[in-house]
XYZ file of C-alpha atoms in Angstrom:
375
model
C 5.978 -57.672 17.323
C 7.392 -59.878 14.237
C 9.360 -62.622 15.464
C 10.963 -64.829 12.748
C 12.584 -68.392 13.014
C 15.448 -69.578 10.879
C 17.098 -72.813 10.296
C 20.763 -72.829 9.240
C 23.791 -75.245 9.743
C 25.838 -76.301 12.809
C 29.191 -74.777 12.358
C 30.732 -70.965 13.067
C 30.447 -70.061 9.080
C 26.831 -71.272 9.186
C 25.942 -69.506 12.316
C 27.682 -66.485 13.273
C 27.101 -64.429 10.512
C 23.380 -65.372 10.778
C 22.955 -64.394 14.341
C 25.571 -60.956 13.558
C 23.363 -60.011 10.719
C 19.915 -60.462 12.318
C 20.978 -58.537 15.366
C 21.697 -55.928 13.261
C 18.682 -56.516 11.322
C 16.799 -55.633 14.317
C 18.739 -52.907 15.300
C 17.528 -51.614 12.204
C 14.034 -52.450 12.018
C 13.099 -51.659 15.975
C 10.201 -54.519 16.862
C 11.395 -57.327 14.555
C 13.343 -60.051 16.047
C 14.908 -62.737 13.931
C 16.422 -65.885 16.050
C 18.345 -68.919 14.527
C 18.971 -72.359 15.644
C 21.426 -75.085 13.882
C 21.408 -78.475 12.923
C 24.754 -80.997 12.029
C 25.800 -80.970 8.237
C 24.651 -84.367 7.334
C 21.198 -83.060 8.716
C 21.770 -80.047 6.332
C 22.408 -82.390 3.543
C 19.869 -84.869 4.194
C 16.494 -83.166 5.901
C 13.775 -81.868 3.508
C 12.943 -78.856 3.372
C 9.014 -80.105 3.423
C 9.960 -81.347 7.556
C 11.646 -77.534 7.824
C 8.758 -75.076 5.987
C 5.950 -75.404 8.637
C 8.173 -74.206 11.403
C 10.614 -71.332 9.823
C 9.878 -68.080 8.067
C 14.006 -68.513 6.810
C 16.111 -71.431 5.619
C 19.586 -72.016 4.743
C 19.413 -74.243 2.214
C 21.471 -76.400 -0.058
C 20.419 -76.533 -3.678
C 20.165 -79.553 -4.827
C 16.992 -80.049 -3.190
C 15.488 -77.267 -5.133
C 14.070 -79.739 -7.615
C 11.977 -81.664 -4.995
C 10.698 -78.086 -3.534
C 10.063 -76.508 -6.969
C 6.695 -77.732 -7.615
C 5.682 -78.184 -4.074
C 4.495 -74.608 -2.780
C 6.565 -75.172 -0.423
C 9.205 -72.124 -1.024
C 8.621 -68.249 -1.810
C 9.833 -67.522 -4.732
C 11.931 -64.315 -5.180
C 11.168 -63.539 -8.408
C 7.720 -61.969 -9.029
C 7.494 -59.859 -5.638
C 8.651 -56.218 -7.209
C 12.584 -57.359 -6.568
C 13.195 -58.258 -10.334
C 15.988 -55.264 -10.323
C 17.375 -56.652 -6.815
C 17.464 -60.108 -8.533
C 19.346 -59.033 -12.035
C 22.032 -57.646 -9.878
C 22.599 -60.415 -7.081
C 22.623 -63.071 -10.704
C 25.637 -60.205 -12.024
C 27.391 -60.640 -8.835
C 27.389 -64.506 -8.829
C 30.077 -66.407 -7.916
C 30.328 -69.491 -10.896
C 26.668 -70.915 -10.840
C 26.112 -69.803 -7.239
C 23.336 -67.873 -8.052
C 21.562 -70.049 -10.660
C 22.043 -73.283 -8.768
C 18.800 -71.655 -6.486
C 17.051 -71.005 -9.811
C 14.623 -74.152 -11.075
C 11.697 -74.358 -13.515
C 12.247 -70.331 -14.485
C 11.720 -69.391 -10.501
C 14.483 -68.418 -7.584
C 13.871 -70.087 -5.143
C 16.491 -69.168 -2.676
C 19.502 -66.438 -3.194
C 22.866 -67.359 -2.798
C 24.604 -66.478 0.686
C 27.650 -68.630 0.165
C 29.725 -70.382 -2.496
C 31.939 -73.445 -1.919
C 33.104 -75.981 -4.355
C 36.273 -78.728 -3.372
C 39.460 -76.578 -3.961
C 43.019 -77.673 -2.646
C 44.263 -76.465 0.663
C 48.306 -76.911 2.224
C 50.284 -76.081 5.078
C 52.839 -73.661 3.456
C 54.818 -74.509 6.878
C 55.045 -78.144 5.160
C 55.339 -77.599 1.606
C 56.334 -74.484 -0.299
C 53.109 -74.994 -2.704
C 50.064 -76.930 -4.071
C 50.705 -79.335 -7.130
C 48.525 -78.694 -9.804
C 47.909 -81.916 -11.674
C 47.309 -85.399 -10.398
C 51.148 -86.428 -11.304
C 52.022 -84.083 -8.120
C 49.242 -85.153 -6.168
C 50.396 -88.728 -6.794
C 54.192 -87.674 -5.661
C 52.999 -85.733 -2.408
C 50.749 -88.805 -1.511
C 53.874 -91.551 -2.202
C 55.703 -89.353 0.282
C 52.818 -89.397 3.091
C 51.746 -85.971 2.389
C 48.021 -86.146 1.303
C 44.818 -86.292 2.863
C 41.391 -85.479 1.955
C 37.902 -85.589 3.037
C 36.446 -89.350 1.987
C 33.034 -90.040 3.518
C 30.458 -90.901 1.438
C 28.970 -87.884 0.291
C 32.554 -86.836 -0.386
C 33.597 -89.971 -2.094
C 30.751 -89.227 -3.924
C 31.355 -85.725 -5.067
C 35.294 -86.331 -5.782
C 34.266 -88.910 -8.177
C 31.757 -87.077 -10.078
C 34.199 -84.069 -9.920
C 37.357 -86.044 -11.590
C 34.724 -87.454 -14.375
C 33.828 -84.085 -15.580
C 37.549 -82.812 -14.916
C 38.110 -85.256 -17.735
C 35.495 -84.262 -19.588
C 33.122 -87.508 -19.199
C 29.234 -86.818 -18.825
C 27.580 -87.474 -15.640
C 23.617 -87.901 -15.256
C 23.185 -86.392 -18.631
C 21.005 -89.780 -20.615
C 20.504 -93.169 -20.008
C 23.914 -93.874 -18.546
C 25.062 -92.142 -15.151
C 28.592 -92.142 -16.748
C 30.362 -93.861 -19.561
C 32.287 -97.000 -18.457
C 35.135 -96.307 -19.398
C 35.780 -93.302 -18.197
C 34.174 -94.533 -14.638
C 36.855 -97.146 -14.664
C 39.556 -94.286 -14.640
C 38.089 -92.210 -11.825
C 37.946 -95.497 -9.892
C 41.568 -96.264 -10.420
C 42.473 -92.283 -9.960
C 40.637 -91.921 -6.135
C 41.403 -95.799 -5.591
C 45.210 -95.253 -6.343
C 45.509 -91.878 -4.327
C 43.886 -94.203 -1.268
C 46.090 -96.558 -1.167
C 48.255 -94.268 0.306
C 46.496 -92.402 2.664
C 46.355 -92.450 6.141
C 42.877 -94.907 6.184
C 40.921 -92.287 8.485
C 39.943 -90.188 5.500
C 37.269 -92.511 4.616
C 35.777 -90.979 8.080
C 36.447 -87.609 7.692
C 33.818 -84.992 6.226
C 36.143 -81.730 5.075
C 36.045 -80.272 8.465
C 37.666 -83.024 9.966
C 40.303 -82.736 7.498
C 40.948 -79.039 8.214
C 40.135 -79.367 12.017
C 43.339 -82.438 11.542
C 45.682 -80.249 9.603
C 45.566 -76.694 11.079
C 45.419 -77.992 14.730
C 48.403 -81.114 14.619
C 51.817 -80.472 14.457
C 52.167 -83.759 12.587
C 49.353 -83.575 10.232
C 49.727 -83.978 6.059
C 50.427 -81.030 4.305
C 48.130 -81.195 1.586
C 44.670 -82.033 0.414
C 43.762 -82.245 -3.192
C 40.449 -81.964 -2.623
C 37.569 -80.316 0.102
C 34.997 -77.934 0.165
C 36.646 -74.635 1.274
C 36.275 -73.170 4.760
C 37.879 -69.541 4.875
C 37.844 -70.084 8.220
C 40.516 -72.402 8.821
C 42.519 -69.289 6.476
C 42.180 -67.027 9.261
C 44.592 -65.765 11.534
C 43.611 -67.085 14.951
C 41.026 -69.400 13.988
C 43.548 -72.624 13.922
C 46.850 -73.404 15.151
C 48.384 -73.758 11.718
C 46.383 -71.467 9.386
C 45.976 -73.206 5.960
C 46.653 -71.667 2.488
C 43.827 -72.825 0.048
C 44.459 -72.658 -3.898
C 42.907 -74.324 -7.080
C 42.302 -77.842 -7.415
C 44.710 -79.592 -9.219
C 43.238 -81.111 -13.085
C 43.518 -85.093 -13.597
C 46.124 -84.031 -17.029
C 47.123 -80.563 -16.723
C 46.805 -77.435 -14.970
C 42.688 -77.135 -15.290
C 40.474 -77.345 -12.005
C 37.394 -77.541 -13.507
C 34.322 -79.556 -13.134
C 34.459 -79.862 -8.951
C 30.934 -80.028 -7.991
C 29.274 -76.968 -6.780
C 28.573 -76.451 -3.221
C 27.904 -73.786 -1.008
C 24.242 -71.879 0.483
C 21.617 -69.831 -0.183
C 18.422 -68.371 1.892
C 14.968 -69.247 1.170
C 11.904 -68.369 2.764
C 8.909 -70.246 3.720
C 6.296 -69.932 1.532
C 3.983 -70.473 5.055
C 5.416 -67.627 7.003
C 3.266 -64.783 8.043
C 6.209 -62.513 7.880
C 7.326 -63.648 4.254
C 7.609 -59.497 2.977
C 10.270 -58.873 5.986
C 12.017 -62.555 5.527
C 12.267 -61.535 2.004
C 13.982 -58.123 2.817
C 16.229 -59.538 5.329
C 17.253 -62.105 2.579
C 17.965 -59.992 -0.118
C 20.108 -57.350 2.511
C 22.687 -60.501 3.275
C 22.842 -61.402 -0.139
C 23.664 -57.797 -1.069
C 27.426 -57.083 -1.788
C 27.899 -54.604 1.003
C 26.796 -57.301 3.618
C 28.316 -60.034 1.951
C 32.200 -58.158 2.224
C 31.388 -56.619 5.069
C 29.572 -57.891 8.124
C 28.074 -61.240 6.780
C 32.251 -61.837 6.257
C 33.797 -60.217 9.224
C 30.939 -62.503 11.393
C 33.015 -65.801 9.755
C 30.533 -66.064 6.560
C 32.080 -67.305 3.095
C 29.806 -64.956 0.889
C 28.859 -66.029 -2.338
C 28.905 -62.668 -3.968
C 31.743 -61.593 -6.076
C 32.293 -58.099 -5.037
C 33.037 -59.949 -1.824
C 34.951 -62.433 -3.705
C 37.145 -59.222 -5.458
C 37.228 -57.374 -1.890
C 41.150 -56.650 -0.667
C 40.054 -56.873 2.588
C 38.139 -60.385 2.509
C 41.557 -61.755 0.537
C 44.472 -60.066 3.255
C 42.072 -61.663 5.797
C 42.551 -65.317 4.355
C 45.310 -65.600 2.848
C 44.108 -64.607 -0.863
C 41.636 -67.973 -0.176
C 38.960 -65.864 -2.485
C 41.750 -64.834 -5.448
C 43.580 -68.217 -5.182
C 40.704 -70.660 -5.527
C 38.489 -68.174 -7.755
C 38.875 -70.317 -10.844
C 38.350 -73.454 -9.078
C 34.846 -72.051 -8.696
C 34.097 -70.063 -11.889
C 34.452 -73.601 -13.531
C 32.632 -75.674 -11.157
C 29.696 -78.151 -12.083
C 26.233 -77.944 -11.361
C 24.899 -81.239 -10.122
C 21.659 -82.581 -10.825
C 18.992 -81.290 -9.060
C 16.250 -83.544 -10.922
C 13.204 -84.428 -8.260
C 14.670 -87.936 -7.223
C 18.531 -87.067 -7.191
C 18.822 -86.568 -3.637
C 17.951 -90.402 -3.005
C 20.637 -91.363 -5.820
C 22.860 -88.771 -3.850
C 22.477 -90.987 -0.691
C 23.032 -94.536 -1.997
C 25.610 -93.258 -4.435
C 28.054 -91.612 -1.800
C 27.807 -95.524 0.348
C 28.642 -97.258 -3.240
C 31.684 -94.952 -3.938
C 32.593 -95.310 -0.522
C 32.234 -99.240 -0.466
C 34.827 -99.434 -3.237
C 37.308 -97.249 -1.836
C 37.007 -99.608 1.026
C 38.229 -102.262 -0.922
C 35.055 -104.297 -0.428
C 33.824 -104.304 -4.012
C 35.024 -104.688 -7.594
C 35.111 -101.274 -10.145
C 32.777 -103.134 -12.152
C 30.451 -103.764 -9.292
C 30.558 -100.448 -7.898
C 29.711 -98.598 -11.639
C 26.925 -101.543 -12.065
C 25.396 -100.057 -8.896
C 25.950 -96.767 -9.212
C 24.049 -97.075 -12.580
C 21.131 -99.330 -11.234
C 20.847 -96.054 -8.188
C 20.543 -93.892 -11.233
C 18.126 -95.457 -12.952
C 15.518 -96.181 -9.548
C 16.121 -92.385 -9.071
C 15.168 -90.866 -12.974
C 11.947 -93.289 -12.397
């Protein structure tokens, strides 16, 4: 009797749609059992997939790491096994880059269950609506209003995020970014700071969320998060939140928020790899994705979910509203080394908007991370 393992991410939109669609997976396919267990976010950011493949026949993965795993053997790869129809459809049905972000060195290497990039979320009980440039952001956060999501790996996406919302290269040659325009993201996120309440630079986006749909005195608006439908959704949260485009650095233009979100690989060690591969490519499908993978608390990253009027009356519009946001996000590197520069980048952003280094310092390390990590 088949029994698979997976490994997904500690929180309800990580979970619960897992364990909902596997239990109906099995009430499907009598004698196969698929179980789940969780670990934190930062694990889900940080643990390679090489410490995860020996023990799980499915993964919930992030893709950055593709680029370490691409060469490695360590992953199925979906394209090749007689699904090449299932696969053209599922890249049609993308949300943004959700689908290629799994795609590396001409293989697919895990197929996108869930799309997230930093979009803006408010309490319309607070304010009447989002601003949609940084000169609104700024006048919300003079009056006390703002709060966003600041820990390192945070700091470290918002900054890469406003660079290429201003149309500066990032990890493109020799240079992580041009000086210059470094300077101005520095003095954009270091201004906003300033007047924040200082707990941001603790908070992950959760935090954030879990601090402004469950306080009564809470700030009304952050520029900035990955989105969580869930915090959207009536009964989930005291104060359910409205979420909407990012705002652009000069204008009315979200675009270049780094790329988030999840998709499900398989194990190229499992003995059940033919039903993990099934079960993969049924939760990726539009009609699980809008239907039970969302009604278990799943953000899908399919776009017939995405277009679905019953996905957008159940949050608010969170799908329609933020849609732009991310059919314009970036795709970060993914190079075999980035994930280290990921790490040490995220604590250099973070040191300056600590006020314990210099601009110049910070962008002088930032490059020297870059560097150790293309070598």
């Amino acid at each position: 009797m088949p029994e698979l393992l997976g490994m997904t991410w500690d929180h309800s939109r990580g979970f619960d749609p897992m364990v909902a669609t596997s239990e109906a997976w099995a009430k499907a396919h009598p004698g196969v059992t698929i179980r789940w267990e969780k670990r934190s976010l930062q694990a889900f950011a940080d643990r390679p997939i090489e410490e995860m493949a020996d023990r799980y026949d499915l993964m919930v993965i992030d893709h950055p790491h593709v680029g370490e795993v691409a060469g490695s053997g360590l992953l199925m790869a979906f394209d090749g096994i007689g699904r090449d129809g299932d696969l053209a459809t599922l890249a049609a049905q993308s949300v943004g880059l959700s689908h290629p972000s799994y795609e590396f060195g001409g293989r697919q290497w895990a197929l996108a269950v869930d799309a997230a990039t930093p979009v803006a979320a408010f309490r319309p009980d607070l304010i009447a609506g989002a601003p949609h440039d940084w000169s609104g952001v700024m006048e919300l956060a003079r009056a006390g209003k703002v709060a966003f999501a600041l820990i390192p790996i945070n700091a470290l996406m918002t900054f890469m995020g406003l660079a290429r919302n201003i149309g500066a290269t990032v990890a493109e040659s020799a240079d992580f970014i041009d000086r210059a325009a470094g300077a101005e993201v520095l003095g954009l996120i270091g201004d906003v700071v300033a007047l924040m309440d200082p707990r941001c630079l603790t908070l992950d986006p959760i935090g954030i969320y879990e601090w402004m749909g469950r306080t009564a005195e809470a700030p009304a608006y952050s520029p900035f998060g990955y989105g969580y439908t869930n915090y959207s959704r009536s009964g989930y949260c005291r104060f359910p939140l409205n979420f909407t485009d990012a705002p652009g650095v000069h204008g009315d233009d979200p675009s270049g928020t780094v790329l988030g979100g999840t998709g499900i690989a398989v194990s190229a060690a499992s003995v059940h790899r033919e039903i993990a591969a099934d079960y993969a490519f049924w939760i990726a499908g539009a009609d699980c994705q809008k239907g039970m993978f969302f009604e278990a608390g799943g953000q899908p990253g399919n776009a017939v979910a995405w277009e679905d009027e019953g996905c957008n009356a159940a949050t608010r519009d969170f799908f329609r509203a933020t849609r732009r946001t991310l059919d314009t996000a970036w795709l970060r590197p993914r190079y075999d080394g980035y994930m280290g520069f990921q790490d040490r980048g995220g604590d250099i952003v973070h040191a300056f908007l600590r006020g314990d280094t210099s601009a110049s310092a910070t962008l002088d390390a930032l490059q020297a991370a870059y560097e150790e990590s293309r070598a």
